[in-house]
CSV table of C-alpha atoms in Angstrom, one decimal:
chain,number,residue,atom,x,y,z
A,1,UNK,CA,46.4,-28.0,38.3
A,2,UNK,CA,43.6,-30.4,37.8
A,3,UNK,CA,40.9,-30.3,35.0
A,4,UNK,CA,37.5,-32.4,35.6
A,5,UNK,CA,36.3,-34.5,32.3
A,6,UNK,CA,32.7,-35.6,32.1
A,7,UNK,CA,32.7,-39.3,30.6
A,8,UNK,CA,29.6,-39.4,28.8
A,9,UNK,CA,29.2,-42.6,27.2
A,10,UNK,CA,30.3,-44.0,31.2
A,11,UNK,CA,28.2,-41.3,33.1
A,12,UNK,CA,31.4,-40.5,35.4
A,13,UNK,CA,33.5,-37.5,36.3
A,14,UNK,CA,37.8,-38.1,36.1
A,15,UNK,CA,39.8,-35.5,37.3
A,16,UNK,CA,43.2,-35.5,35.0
A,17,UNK,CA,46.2,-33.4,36.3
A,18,UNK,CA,47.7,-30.8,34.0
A,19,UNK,CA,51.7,-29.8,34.7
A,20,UNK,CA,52.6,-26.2,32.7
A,21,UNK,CA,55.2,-29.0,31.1
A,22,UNK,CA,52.7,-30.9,29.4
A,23,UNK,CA,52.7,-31.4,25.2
A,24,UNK,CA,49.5,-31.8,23.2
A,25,UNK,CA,50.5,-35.9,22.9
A,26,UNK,CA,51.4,-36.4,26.5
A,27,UNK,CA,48.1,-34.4,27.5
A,28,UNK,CA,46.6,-37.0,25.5
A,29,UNK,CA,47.9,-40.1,27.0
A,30,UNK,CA,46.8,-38.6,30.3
A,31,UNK,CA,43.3,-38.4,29.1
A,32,UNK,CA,43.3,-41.3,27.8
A,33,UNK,CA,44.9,-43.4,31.1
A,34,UNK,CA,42.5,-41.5,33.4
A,35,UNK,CA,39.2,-42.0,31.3
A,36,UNK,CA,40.8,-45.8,30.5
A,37,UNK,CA,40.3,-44.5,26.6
A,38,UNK,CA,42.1,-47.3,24.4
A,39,UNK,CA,45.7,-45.1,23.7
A,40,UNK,CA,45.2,-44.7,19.5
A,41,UNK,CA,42.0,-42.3,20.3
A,42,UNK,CA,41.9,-38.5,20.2
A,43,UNK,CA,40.1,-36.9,22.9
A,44,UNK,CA,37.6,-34.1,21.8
A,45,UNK,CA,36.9,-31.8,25.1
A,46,UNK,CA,33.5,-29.7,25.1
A,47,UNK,CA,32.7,-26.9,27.3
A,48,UNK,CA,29.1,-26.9,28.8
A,49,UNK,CA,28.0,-24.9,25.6
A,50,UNK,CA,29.4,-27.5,23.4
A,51,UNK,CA,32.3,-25.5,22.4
A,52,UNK,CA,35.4,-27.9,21.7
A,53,UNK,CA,38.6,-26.4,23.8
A,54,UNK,CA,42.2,-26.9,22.5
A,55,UNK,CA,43.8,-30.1,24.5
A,56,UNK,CA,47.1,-28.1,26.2
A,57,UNK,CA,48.7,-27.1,28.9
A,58,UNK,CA,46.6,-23.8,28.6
A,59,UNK,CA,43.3,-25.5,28.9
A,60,UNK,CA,41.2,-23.4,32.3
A,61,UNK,CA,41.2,-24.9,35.2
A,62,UNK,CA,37.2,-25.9,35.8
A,63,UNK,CA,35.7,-27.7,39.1
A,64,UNK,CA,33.7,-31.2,39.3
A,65,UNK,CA,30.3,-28.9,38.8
A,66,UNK,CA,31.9,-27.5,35.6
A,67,UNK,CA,33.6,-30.7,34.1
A,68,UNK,CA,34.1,-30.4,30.4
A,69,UNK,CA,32.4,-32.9,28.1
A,70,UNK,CA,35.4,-35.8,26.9
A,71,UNK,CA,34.7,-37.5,23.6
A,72,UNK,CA,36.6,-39.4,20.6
A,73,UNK,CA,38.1,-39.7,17.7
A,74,UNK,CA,39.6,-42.6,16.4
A,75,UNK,CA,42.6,-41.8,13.7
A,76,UNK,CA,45.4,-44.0,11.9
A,77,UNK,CA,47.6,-45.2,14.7
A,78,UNK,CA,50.7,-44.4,12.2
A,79,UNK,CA,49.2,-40.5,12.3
A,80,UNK,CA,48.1,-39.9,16.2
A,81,UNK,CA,50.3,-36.9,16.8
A,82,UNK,CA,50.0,-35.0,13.7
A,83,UNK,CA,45.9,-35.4,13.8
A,84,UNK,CA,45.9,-34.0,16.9
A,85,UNK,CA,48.6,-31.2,16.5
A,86,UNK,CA,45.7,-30.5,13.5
A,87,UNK,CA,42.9,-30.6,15.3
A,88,UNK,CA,43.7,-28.6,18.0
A,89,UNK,CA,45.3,-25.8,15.6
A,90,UNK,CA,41.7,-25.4,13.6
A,91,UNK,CA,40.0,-25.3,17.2
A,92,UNK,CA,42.4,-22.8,18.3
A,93,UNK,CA,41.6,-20.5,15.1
A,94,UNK,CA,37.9,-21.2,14.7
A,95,UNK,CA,36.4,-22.1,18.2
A,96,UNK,CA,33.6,-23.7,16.6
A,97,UNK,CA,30.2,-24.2,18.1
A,98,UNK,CA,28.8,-27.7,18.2
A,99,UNK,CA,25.5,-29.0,19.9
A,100,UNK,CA,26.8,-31.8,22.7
A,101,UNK,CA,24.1,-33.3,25.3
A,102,UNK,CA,25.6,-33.4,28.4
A,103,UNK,CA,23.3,-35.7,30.0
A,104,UNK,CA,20.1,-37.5,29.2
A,105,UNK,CA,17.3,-34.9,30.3
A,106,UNK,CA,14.1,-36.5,32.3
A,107,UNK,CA,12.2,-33.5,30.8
A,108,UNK,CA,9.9,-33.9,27.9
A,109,UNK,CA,11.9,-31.8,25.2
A,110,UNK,CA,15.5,-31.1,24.7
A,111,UNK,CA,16.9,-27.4,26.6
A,112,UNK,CA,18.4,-25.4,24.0
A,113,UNK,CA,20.9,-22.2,24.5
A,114,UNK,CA,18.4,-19.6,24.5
A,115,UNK,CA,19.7,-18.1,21.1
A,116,UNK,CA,19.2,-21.2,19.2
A,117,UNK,CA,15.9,-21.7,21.3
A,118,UNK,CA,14.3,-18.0,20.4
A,119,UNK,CA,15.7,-19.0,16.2
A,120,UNK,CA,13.3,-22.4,16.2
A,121,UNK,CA,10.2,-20.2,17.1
A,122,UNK,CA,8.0,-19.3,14.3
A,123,UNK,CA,8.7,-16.3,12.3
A,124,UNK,CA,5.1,-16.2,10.6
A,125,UNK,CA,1.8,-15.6,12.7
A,126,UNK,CA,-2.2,-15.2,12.0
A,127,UNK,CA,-3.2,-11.9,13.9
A,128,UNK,CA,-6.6,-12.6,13.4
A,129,UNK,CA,-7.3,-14.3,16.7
A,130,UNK,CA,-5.4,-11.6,19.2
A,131,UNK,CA,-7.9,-8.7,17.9
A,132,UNK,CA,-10.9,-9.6,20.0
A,133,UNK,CA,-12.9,-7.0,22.1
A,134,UNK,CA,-14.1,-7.3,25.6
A,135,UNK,CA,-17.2,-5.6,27.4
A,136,UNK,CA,-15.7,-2.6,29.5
A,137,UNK,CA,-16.4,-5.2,32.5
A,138,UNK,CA,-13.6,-7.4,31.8
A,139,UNK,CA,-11.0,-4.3,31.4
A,140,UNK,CA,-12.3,-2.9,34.5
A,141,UNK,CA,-11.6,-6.8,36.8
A,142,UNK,CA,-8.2,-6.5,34.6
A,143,UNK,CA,-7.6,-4.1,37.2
A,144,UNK,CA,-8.1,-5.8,40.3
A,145,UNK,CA,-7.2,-9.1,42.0
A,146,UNK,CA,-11.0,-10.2,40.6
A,147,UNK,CA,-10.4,-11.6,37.6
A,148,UNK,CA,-10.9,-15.0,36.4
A,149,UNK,CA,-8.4,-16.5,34.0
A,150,UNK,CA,-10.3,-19.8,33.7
A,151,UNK,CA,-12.6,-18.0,31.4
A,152,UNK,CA,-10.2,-17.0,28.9
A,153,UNK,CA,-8.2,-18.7,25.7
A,154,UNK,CA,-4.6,-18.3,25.3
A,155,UNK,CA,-5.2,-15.7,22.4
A,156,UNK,CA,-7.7,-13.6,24.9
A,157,UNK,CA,-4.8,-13.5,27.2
A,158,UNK,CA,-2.8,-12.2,24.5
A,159,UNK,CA,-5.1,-9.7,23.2
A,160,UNK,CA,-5.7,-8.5,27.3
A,161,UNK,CA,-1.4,-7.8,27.9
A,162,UNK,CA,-1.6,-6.0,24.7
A,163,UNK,CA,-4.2,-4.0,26.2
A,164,UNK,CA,-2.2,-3.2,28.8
A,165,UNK,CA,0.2,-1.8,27.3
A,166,UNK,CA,-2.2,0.5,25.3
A,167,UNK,CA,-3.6,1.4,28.9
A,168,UNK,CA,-0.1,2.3,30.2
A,169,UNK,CA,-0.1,4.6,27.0
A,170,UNK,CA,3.6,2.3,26.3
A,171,UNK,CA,2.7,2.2,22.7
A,172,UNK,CA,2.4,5.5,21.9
A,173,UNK,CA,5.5,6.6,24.5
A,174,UNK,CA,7.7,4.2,22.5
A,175,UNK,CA,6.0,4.5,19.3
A,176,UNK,CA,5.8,0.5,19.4
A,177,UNK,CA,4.3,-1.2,16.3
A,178,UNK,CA,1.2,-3.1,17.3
A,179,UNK,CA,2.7,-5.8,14.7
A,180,UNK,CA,5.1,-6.3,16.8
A,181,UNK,CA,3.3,-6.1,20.0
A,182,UNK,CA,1.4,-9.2,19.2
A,183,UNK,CA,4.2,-10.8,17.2
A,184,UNK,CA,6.2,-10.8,20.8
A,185,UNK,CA,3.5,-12.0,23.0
A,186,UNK,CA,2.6,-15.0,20.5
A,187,UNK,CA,6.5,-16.0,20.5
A,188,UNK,CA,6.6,-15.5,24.4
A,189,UNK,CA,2.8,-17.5,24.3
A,190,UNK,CA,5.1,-20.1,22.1
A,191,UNK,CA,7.9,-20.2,24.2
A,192,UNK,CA,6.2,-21.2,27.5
A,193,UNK,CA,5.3,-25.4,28.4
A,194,UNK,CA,2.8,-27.2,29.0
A,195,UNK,CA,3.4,-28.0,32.7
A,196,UNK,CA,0.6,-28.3,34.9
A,197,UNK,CA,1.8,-24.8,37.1
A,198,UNK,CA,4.4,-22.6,34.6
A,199,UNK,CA,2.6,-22.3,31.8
A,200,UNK,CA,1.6,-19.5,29.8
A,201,UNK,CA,-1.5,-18.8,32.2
A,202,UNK,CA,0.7,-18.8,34.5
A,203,UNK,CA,2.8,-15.6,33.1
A,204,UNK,CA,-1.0,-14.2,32.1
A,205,UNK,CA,-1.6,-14.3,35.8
A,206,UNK,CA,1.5,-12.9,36.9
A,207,UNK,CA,1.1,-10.1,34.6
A,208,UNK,CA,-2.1,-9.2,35.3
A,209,UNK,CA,-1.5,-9.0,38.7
A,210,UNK,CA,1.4,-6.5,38.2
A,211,UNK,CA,-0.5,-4.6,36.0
A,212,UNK,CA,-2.9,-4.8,38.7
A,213,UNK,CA,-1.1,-4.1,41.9
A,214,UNK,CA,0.5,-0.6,39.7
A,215,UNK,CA,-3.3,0.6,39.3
A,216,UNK,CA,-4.0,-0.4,42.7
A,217,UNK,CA,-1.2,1.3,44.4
A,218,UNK,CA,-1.3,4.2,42.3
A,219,UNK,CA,2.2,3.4,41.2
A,220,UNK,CA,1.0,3.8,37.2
A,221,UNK,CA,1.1,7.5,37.8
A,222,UNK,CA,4.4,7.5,39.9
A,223,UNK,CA,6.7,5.1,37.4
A,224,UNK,CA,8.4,6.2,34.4
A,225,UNK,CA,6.8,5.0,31.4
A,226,UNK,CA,10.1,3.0,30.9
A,227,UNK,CA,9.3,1.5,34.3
A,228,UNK,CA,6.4,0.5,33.5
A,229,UNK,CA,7.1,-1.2,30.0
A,230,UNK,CA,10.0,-2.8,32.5
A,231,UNK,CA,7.3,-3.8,34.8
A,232,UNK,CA,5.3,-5.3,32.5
A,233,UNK,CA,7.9,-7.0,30.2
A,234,UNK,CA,9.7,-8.5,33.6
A,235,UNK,CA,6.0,-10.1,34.2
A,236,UNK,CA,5.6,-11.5,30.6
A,237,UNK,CA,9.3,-12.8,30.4
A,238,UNK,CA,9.8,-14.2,33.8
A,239,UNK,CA,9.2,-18.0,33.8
A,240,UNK,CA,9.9,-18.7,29.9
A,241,UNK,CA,10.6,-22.3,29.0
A,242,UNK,CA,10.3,-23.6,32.2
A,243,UNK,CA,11.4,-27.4,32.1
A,244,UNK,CA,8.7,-28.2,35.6
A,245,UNK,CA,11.6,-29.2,37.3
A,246,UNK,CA,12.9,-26.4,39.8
A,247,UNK,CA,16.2,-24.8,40.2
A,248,UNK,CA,17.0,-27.6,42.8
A,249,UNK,CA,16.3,-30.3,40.5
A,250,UNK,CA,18.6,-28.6,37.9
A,251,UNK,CA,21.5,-28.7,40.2
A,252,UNK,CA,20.9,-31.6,42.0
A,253,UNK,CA,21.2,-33.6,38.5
A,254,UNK,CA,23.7,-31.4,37.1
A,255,UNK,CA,21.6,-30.6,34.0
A,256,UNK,CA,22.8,-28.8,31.2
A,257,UNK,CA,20.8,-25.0,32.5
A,258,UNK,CA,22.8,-25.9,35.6
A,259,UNK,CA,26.0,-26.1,34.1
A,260,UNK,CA,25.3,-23.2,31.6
A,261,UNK,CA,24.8,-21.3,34.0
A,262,UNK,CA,27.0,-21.9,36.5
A,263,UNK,CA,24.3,-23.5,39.7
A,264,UNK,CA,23.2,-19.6,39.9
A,265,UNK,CA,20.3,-19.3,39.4
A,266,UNK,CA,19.5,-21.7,35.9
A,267,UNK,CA,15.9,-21.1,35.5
A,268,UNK,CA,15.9,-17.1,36.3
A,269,UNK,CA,18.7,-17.0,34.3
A,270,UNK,CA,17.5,-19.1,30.9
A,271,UNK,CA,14.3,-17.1,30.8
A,272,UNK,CA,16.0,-13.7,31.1
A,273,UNK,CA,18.5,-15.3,27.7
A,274,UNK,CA,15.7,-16.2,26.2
A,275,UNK,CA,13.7,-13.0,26.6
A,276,UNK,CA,16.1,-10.6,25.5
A,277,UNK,CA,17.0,-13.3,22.8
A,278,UNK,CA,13.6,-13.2,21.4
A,279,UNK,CA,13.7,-9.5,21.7
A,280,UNK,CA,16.3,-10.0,19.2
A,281,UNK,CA,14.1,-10.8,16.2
A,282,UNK,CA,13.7,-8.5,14.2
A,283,UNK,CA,9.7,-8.6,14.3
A,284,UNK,CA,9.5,-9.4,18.0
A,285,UNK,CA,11.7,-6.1,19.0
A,286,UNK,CA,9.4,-3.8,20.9
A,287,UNK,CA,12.3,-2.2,22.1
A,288,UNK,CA,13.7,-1.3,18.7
A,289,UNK,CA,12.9,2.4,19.2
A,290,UNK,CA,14.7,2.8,22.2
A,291,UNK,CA,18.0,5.2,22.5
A,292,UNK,CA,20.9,2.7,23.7
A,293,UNK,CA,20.4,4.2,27.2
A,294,UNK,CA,16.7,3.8,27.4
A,295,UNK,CA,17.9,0.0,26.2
A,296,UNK,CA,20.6,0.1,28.9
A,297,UNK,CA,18.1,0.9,31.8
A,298,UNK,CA,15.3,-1.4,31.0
A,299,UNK,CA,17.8,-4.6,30.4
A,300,UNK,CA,19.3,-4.0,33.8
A,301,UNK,CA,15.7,-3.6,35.1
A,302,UNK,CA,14.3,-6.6,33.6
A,303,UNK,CA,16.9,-8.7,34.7
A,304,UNK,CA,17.1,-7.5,38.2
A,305,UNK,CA,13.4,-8.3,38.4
A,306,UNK,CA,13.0,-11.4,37.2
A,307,UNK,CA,16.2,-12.9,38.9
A,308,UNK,CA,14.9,-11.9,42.2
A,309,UNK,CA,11.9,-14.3,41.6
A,310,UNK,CA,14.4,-17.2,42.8
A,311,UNK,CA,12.9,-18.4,46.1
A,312,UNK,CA,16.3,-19.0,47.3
A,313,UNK,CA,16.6,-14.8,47.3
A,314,UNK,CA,13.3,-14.4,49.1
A,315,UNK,CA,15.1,-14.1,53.0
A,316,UNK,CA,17.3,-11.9,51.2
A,317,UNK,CA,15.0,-9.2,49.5
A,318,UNK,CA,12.2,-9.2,51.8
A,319,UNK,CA,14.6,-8.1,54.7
A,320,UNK,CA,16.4,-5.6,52.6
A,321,UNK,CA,13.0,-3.8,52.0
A,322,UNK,CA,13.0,-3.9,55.7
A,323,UNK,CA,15.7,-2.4,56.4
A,324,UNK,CA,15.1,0.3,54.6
A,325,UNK,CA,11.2,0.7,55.2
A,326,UNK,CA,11.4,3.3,57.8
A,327,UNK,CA,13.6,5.7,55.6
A,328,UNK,CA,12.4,4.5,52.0
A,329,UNK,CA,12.3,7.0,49.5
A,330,UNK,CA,10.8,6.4,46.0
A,331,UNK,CA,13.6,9.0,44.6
A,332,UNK,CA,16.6,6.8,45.6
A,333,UNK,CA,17.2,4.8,42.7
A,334,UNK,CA,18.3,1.9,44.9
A,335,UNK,CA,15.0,1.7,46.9
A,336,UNK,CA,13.5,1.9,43.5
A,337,UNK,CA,14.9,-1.1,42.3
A,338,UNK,CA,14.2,-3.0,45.2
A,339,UNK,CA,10.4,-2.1,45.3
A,340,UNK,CA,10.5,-2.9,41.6
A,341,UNK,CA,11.9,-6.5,42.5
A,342,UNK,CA,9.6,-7.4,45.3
A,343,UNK,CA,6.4,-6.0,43.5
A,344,UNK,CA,7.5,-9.0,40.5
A,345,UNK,CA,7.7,-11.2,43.6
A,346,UNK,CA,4.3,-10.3,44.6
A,347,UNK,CA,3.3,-10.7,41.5
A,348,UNK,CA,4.7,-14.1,41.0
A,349,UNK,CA,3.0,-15.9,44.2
A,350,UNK,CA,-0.2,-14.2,43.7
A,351,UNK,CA,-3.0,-16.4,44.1
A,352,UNK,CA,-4.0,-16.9,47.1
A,353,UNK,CA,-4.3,-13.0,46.4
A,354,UNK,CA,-7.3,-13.9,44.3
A,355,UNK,CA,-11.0,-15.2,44.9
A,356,UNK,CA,-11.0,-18.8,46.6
A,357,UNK,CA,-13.1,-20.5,43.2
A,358,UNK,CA,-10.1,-19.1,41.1
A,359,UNK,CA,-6.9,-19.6,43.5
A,360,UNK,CA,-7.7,-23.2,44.5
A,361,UNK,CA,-7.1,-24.7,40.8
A,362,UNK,CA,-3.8,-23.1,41.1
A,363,UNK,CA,-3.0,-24.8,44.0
A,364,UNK,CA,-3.8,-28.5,42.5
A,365,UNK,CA,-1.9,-27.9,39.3
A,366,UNK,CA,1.5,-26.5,41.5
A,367,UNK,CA,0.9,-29.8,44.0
A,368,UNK,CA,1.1,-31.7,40.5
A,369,UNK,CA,4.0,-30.2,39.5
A,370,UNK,CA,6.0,-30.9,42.5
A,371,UNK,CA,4.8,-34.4,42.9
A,372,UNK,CA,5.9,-35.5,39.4
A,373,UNK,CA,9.5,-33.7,40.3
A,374,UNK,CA,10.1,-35.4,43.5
A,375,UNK,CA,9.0,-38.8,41.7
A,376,UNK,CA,11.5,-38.6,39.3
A,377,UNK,CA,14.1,-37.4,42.1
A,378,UNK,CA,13.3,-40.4,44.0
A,379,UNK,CA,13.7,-42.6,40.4
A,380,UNK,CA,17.0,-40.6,40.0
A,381,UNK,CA,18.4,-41.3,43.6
A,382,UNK,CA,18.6,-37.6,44.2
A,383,UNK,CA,17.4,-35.5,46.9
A,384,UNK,CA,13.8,-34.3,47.1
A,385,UNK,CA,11.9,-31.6,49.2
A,386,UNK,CA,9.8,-32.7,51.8
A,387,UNK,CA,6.6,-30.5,51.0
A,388,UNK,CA,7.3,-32.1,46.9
A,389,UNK,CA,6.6,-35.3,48.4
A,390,UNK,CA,3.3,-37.1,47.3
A,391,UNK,CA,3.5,-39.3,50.6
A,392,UNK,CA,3.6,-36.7,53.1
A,393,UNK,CA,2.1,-33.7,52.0
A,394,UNK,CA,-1.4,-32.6,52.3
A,395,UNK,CA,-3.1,-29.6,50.2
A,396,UNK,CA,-4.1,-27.8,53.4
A,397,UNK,CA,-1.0,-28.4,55.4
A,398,UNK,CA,1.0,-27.2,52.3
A,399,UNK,CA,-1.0,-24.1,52.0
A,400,UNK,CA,-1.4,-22.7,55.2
A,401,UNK,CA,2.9,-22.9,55.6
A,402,UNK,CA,3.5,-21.2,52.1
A,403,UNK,CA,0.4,-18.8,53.0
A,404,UNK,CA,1.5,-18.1,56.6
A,405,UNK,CA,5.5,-17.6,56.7
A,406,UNK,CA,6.1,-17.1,52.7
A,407,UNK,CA,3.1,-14.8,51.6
A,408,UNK,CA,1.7,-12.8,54.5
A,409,UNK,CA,5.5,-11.4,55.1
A,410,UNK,CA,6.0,-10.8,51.8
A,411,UNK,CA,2.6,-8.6,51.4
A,412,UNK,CA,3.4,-6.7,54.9
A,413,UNK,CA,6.8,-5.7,54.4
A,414,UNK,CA,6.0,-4.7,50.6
A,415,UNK,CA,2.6,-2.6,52.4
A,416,UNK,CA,4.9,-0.2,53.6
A,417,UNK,CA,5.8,1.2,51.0
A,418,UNK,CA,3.1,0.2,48.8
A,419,UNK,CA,-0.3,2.5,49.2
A,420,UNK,CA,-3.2,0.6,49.6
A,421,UNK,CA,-1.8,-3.0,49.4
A,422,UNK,CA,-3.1,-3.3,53.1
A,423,UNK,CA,-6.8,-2.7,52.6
A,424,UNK,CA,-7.2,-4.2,49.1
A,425,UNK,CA,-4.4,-7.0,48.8
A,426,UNK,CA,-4.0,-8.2,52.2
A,427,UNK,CA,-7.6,-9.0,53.5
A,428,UNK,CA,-8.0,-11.7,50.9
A,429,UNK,CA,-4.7,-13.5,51.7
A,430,UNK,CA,-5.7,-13.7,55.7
A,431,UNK,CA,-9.3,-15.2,54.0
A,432,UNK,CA,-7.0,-18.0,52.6
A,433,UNK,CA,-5.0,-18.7,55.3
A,434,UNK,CA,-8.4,-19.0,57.5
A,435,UNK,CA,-9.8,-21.4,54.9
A,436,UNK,CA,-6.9,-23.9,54.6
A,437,UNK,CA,-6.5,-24.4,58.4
A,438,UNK,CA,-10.5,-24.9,58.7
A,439,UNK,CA,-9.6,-27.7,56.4
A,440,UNK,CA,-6.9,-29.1,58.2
């Protein structure tokens, strides 16, 4: 079999062959003829976690996506074989974990396992700011598709998703500790960038406009309150520590999320970790008072829901709901599930839901956001998308193709089996669409 080695002081991928035969020393005179290491080095091999693996015949087979991380070591020539024979003993007993790069990242900040991530967020906060009170005006457009964000800080939009759970009547179902409430959202509010499109308004947004679509629909009344807390929590957690570069990007440069997580899904994937990683700490954990089934059924929920908000699923769910419009039933726990994922998609590419003076900053900040990634693609030499690209895309043209075959579908199929999306979800979308081809 072959294993794949990822040089990364040369930038390079070797592929070295391993024969069932092999010893640790003529492993390591493999290594180092195919890497063209000098022959009195020790070669340390990291997984994509940065866990050093045992040099031996035993060693899993991996593929060029997945190449382990090769560095070295430099003994005493006189002591090569018994310094290896060592080394490879205390990695076999301990399996330590070490922090390794595995490749320069373009982004502005390092990526982090989300474990170690959620640990470097702050364990102290001021709750002073988060208690602030609104007229009965602004929890009313809460409701709706009317409200605009603009107006509000980051510790109003806080104080507003803790008021949604109070509304859902979630903190008295789960007897959750207001303390803890607002200790989550501030790490979640933490834990999001400062990109010009996935930010933390950006998971305000999304939030609101579940919490808004469950009112709407009457689905509030029809959920379990563990649905709902799922609902909501999905919302809050779903784009967490977005790097601004997309799950092609990740890929495409075989950046340490891709590898992590295997291609599938990085993004999706890293902000579900870090979530439930976050809902680890102690004073973060609204879901400490839930039995180990309750915990069970929202974890399977939550991930479900914030996994399908890869675009590279949407085909996929939005013909499943299809499928299964004509006979849906909101008692079939698998029709359940699926409504549950494409209300979070709604949710997710909901502007052009909202009024025209508050959708169209959106739409500058996302076309910012792309335009910086397909710049650094071209820098890169890797591939870019055509609608990313500052030289050929306009702000109408781009608009009236995501509004036209991405959202309208979306919204019709979901109006099925959604009451009242039609009437009061739909109509504004079509007002878009009409405005961006009167600009085109």
């Amino acid at each position: 079999m072959g294993i794949w080695l990822y040089l990364a002081d040369k930038d390079a991928c070797v592929e070295v062959l391993v024969d069932s035969q092999d010893t640790i020393p003529s492993l390591v005179e493999k290594v180092n003829t195919t890497a063209s290491f000098p022959p009195d080095v020790v070669p340390v091999i990291r997984n994509s976690d940065g866990c050093v693996l045992p040099l031996g015949p035993n060693i899993p087979q991996n593929t060029q996506l997945t190449a382990y991380i090769v560095t070295t070591k430099k003994p005493q020539a006189d002591k090569l074989e018994k310094t290896v024979t060592s080394l490879n003993t205390q990695i076999e007993k301990l399996f330590k974990f070490t922090h390794c790069p595995i490749r320069e990242e373009k982004q502005q900040y390092i990526l982090r396992p989300a474990i170690d991530k959620a640990a470097s967020l702050p364990d102290e906060m001021d709750e002073a700011p988060f208690h602030k009170k609104f007229s009965d005006q602004v929890y009313e457009d809460l409701k709706t598709i009317n409200l605009d964000m603009w107006q509000l800080t980051d510790f109003d939009m806080v104080a507003l998703i803790a008021h949604m759970f109070d509304d859902f009547g979630l903190v008295n179902a789960f007897k959750i500790d207001k303390q803890k409430l607002l200790f989550f959202l501030n790490t979640v509010r933490l834990s999001y960038n400062e990109n010009p499109f996935h930010n933390f308004k950006h998971c305000f947004c999304v939030t609101q406009m579940m919490y808004a679509l469950l009112n709407i629909s009457g689905y509030r009344d029809k959920l379990t309150p563990l649905e709902l807390l799922g609902m909501l929590v999905s919302a809050i957690g779903h784009d967490l520590d977005h790097p601004g570069f997309n799950n092609a990007y990740q890929v495409n440069a075989y950046t340490k999320l891709a590898i992590t997580y295997n291609d599938i899904s990085p993004l999706e994937s890293h902000s579900c970790a870090l979530l439930f990683a976050i809902l680890r700490k102690e004073k973060a954990n609204i879901l400490s008072t839930l039995t180990l089934q309750q915990y069970r059924d929202i974890r399977k929920h939550i991930i479900a829901c914030i996994m399908a908000t890869d675009m590279a699923r949407h085909g996929e769910l939005v013909s499943k709901l299809k499928d299964v419009s004509e006979s849906f039933n909101l008692t079939d726990a698998n029709h359940r599930l699926l409504l549950f994922q494409l209300l979070m998609k709604c949710a997710d590419i909901s502007n052009e839901v909202r009024p025209n003076h508050v959708s169209e900053k959106w739409v500058g900040n996302l076309l910012e956001e792309f335009f910086h990634q397909s710049d650094t693609e071209k820098q890169e030499g890797l591939p870019f998308a055509p609608f990313m690209d500052r030289d050929k895309v306009t702000r109408s043209g781009a608009q009236v193709g995501f509004i036209g075959f991405v959202m309208i579908p979306l919204f019709e199929a979901v109006s099925k089996v959604t009451p009242h999306m039609d009437t009061a979800v739909i109509p504004p979308i079509r007002e878009a669409l009409n405005f961006y081809k009167a600009m085109a």
